[in-house]
C-alpha atoms as a PDB file:
ATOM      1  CA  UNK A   1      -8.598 -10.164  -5.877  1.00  0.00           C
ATOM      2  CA  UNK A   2     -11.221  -8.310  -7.174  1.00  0.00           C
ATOM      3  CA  UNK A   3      -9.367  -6.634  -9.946  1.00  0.00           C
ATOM      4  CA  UNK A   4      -7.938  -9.754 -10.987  1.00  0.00           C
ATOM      5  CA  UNK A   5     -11.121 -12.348 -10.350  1.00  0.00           C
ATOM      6  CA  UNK A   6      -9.012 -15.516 -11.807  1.00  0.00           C
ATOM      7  CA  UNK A   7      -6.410 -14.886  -9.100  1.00  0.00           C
ATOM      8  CA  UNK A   8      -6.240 -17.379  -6.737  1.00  0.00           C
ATOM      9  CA  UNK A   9      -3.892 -16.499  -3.532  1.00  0.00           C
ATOM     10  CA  UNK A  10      -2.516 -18.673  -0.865  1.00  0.00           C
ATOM     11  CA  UNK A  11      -1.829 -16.393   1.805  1.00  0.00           C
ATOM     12  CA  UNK A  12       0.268 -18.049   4.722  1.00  0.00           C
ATOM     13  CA  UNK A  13       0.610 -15.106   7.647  1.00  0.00           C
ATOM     14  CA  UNK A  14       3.717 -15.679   9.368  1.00  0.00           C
ATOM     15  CA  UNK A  15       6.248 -13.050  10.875  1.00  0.00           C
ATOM     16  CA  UNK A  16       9.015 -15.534  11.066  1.00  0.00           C
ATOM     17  CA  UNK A  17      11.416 -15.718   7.872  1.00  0.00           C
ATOM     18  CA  UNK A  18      10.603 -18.470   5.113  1.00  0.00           C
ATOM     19  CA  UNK A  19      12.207 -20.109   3.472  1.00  0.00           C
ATOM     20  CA  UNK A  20      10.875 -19.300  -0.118  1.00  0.00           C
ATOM     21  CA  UNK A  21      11.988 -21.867  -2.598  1.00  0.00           C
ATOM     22  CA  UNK A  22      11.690 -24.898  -0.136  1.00  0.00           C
ATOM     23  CA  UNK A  23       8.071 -23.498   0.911  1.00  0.00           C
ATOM     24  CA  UNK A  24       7.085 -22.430  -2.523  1.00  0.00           C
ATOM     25  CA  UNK A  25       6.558 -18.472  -1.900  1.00  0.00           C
ATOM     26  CA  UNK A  26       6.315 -16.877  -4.603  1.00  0.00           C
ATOM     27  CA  UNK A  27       6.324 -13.454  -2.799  1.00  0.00           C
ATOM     28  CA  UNK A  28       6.800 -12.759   0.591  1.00  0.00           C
ATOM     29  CA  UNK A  29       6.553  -9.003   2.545  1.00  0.00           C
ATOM     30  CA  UNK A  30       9.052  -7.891   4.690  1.00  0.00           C
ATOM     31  CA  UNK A  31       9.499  -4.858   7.020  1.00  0.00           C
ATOM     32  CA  UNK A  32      13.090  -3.132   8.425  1.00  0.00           C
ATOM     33  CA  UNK A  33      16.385  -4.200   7.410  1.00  0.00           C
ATOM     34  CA  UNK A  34      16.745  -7.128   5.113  1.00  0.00           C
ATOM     35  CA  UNK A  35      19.465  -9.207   5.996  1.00  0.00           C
ATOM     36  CA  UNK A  36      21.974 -10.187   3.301  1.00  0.00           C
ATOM     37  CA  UNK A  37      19.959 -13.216   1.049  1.00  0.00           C
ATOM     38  CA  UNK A  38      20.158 -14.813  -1.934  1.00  0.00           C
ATOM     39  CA  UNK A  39      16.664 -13.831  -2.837  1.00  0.00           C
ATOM     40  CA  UNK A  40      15.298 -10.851  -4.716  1.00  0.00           C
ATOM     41  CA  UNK A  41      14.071  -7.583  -3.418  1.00  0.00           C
ATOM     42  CA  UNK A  42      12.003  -4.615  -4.032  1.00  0.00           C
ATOM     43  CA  UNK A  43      11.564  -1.767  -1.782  1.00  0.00           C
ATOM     44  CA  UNK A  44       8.231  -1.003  -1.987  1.00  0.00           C
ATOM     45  CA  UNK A  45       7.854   1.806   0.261  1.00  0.00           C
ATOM     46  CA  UNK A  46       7.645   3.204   4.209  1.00  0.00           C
ATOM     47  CA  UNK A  47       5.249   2.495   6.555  1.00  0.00           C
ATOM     48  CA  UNK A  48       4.452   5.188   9.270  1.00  0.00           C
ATOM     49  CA  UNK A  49       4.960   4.376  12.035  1.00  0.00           C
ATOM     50  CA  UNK A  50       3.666   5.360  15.836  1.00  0.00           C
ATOM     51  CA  UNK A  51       3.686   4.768  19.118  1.00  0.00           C
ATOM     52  CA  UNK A  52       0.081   3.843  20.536  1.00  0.00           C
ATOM     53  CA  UNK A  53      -1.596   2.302  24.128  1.00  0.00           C
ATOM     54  CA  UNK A  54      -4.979   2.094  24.960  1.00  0.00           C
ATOM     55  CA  UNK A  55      -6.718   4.593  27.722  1.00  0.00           C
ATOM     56  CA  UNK A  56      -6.424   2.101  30.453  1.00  0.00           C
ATOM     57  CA  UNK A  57      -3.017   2.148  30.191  1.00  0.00           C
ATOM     58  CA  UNK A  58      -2.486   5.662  30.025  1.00  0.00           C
ATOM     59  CA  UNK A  59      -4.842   6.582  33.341  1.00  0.00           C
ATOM     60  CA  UNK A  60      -2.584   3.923  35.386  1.00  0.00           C
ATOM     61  CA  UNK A  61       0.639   5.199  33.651  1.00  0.00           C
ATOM     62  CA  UNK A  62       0.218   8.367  32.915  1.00  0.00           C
ATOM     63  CA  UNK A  63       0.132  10.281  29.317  1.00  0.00           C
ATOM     64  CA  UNK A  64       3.826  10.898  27.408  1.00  0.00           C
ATOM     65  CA  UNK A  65       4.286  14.369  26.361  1.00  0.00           C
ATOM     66  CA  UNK A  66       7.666  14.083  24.824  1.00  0.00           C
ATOM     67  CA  UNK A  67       9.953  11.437  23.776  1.00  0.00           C
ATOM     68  CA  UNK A  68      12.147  11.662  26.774  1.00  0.00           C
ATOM     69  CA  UNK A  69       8.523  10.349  29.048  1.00  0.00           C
ATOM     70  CA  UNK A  70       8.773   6.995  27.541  1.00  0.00           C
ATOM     71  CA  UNK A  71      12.162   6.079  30.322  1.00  0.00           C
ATOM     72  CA  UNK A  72       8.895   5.299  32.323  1.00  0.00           C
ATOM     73  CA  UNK A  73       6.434   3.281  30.582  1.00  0.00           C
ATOM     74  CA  UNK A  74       6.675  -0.250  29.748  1.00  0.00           C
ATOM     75  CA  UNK A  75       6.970  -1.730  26.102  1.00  0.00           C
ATOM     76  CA  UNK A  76       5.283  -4.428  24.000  1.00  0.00           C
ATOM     77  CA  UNK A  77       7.626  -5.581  21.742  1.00  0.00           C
ATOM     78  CA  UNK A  78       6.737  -7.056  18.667  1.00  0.00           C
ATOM     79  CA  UNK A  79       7.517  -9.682  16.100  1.00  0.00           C
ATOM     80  CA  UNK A  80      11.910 -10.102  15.977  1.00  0.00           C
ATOM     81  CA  UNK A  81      11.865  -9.709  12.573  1.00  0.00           C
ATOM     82  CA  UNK A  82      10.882  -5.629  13.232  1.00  0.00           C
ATOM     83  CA  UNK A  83      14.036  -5.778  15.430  1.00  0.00           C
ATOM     84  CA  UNK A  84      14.487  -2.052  16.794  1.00  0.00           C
ATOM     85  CA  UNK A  85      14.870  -1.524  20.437  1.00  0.00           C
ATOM     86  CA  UNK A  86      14.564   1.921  20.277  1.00  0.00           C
ATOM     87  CA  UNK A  87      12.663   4.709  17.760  1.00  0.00           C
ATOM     88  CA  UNK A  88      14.275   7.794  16.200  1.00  0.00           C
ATOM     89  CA  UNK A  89      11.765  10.909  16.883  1.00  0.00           C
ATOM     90  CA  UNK A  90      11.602  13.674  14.683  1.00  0.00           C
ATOM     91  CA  UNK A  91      10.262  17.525  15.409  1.00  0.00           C
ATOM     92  CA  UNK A  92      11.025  20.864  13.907  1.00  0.00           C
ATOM     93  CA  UNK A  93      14.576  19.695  13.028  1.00  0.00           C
ATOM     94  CA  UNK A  94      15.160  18.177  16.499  1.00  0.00           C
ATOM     95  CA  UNK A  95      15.886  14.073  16.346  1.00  0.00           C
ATOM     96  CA  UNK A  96      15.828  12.411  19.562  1.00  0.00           C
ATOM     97  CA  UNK A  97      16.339   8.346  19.906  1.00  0.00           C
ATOM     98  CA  UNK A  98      14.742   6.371  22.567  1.00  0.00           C
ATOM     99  CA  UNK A  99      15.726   3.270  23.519  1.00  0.00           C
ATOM    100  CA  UNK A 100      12.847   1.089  24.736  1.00  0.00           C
ATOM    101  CA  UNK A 101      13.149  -2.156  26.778  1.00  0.00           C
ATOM    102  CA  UNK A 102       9.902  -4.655  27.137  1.00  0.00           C
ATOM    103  CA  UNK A 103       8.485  -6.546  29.603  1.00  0.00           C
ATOM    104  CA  UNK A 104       6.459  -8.730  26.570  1.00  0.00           C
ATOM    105  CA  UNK A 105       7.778  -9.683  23.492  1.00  0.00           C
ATOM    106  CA  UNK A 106       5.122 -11.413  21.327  1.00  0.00           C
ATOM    107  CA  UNK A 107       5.966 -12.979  18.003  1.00  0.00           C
ATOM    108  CA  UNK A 108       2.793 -11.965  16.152  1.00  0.00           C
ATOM    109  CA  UNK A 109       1.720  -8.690  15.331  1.00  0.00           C
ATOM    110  CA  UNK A 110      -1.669  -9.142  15.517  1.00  0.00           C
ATOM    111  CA  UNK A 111      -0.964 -10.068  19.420  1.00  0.00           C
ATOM    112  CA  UNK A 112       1.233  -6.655  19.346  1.00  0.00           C
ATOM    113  CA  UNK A 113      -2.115  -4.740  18.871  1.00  0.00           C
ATOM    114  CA  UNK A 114      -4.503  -7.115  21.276  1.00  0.00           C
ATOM    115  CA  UNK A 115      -1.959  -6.744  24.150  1.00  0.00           C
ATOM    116  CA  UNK A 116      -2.019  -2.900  23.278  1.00  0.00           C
ATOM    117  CA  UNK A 117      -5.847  -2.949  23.508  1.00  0.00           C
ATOM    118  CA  UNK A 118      -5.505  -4.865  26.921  1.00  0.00           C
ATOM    119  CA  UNK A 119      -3.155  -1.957  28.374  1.00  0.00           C
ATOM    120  CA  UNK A 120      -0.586  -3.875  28.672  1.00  0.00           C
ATOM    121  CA  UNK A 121       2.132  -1.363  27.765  1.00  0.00           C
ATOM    122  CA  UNK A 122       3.156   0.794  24.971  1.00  0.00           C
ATOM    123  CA  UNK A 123       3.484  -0.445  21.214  1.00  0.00           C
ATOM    124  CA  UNK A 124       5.031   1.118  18.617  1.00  0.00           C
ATOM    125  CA  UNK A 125       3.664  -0.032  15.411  1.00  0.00           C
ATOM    126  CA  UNK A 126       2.939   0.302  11.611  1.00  0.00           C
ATOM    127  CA  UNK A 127      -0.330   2.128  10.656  1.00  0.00           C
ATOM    128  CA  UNK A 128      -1.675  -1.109   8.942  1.00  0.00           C
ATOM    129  CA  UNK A 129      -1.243  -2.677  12.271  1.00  0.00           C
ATOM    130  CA  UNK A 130      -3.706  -0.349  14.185  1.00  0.00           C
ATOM    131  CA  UNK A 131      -5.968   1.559  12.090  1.00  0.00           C
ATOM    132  CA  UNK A 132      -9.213  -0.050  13.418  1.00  0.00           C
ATOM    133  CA  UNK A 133      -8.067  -0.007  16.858  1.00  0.00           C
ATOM    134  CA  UNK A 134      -7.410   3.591  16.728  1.00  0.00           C
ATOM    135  CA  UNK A 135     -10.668   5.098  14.614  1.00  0.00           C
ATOM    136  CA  UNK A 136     -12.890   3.067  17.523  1.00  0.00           C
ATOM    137  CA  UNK A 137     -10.460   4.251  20.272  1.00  0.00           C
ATOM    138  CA  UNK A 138      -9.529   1.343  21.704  1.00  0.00           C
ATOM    139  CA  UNK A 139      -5.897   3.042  20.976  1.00  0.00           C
ATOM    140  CA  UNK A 140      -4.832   6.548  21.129  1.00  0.00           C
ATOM    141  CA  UNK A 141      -1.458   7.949  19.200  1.00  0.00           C
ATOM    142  CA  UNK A 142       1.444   9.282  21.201  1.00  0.00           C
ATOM    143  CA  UNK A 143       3.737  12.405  20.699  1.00  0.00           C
ATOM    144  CA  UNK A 144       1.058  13.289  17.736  1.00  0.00           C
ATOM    145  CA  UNK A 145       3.872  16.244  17.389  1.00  0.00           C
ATOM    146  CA  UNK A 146       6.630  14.216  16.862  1.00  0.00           C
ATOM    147  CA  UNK A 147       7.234  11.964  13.850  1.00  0.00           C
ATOM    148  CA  UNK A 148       8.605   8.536  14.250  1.00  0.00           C
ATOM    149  CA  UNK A 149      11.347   7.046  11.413  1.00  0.00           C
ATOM    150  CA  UNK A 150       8.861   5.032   9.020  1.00  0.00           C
ATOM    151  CA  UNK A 151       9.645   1.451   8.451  1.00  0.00           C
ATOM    152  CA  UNK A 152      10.525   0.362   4.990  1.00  0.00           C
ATOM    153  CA  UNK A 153       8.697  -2.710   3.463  1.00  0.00           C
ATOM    154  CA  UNK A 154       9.795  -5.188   0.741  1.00  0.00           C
ATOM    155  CA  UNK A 155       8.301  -7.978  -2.043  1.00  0.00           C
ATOM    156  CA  UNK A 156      11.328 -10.416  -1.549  1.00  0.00           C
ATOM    157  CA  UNK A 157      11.122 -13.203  -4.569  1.00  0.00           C
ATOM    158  CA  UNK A 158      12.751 -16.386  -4.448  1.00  0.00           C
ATOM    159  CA  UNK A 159      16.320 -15.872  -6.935  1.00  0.00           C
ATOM    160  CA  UNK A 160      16.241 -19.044  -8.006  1.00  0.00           C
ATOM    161  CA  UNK A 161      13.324 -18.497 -10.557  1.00  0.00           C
ATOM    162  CA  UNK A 162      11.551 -15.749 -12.223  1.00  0.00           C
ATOM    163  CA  UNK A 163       8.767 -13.451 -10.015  1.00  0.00           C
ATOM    164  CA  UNK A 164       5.532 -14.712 -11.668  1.00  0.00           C
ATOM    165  CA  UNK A 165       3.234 -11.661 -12.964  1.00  0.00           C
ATOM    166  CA  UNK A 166       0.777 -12.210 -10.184  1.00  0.00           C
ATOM    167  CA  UNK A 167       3.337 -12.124  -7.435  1.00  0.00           C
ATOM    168  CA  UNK A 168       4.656  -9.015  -8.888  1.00  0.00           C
ATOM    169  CA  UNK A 169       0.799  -7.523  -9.368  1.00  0.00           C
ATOM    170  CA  UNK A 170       0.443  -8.236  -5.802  1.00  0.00           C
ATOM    171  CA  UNK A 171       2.990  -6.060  -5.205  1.00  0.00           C
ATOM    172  CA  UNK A 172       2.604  -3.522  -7.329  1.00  0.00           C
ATOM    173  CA  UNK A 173      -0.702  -3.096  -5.511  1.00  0.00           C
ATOM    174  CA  UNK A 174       0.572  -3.321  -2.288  1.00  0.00           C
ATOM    175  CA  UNK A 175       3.441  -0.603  -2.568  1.00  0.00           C
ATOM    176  CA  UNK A 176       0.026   1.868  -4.552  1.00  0.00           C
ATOM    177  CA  UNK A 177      -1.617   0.936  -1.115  1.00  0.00           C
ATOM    178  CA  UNK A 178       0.993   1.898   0.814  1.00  0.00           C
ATOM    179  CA  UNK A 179       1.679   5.519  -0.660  1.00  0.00           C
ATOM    180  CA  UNK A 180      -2.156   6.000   0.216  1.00  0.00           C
ATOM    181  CA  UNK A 181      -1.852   5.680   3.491  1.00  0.00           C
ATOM    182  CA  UNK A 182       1.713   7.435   3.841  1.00  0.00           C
ATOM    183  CA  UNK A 183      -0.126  10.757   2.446  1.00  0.00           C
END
């Protein structure tokens, strides 16, 4: 907003699915798999992606030190619309998948992260989603030697009309944003 000070933004924070042209969204951000729409995408870039829990947790359930660790530790899963069950790790060539079951599912991401912080299990999660909770400690990363499969993010515009230049602006910042952090 600051680079464009005539913007004016509506932002409706949601991690259910919208309907855009009944609800009037001109853009709307999306992470994983798209399912098959009449609306318009753009693939704006990947995420990173980790696995985090706060220190309570670990001292009561012990520290992972490889992917194979996690058969023991509960999960938080997060909004449906992120939909894995599992996470692809990556190291020196070596992939191994996890499958990951959770005692809480919570709709929200931003009660993904507080349920984290309570030590309430194991969360894997976006950067965006954690990056205050992990510079202050109230999370610590997992497997920092293994790399988790990012998770791609799109602009998705309503088909049945044109992507207004701010929508697309929006974006266009957003996916700059998003390389930043994937560095």
């Amino acid at each position: 907003m600051s680079m464009h000070p005539a913007l004016h933004v509506d932002l409706r924070m949601a991690d259910n699915r919208q309907d855009l042209i009944v609800e009037g969204v001109d853009v709307a951000f999306r992470f994983g798999t798209l399912k098959d729409s009449n609306a318009t995408a753009t693939m704006l870039g990947r995420c990173p992606r980790m696995l985090v829990a706060s220190p309570d947790y670990l001292a009561r359930a012990g520290m992972p030190v490889e992917p194979g660790d996690l058969a023991d530790h509960s999960f938080i899963m997060g909004p449906p619309g992120a939909g894995v069950r599992g996470w692809t790790f990556e190291k020196g060539g070596q992939r191994v998948m996890v499958r990951g079951e959770g005692r809480l599912s919570i709709s929200l991401n931003e009660g993904t992260t507080a349920a984290a912080v309570a030590g309430l299990g194991i969360l894997a999660t976006g950067l965006w989603g954690c990056r205050v909770e992990l510079s202050d400690g109230r999370l610590i990363p997992l497997l920092p030697d293994w790399a988790v499969e990012p998770i791609e993010m799109y602009a998705v515009y309503p088909a049945a009309r044109a992507a207004r230049p701010a929508a697309r602006a929006l974006a266009a910042y957003l996916a700059d944003e998003l390389k930043a952090i994937s560095v």
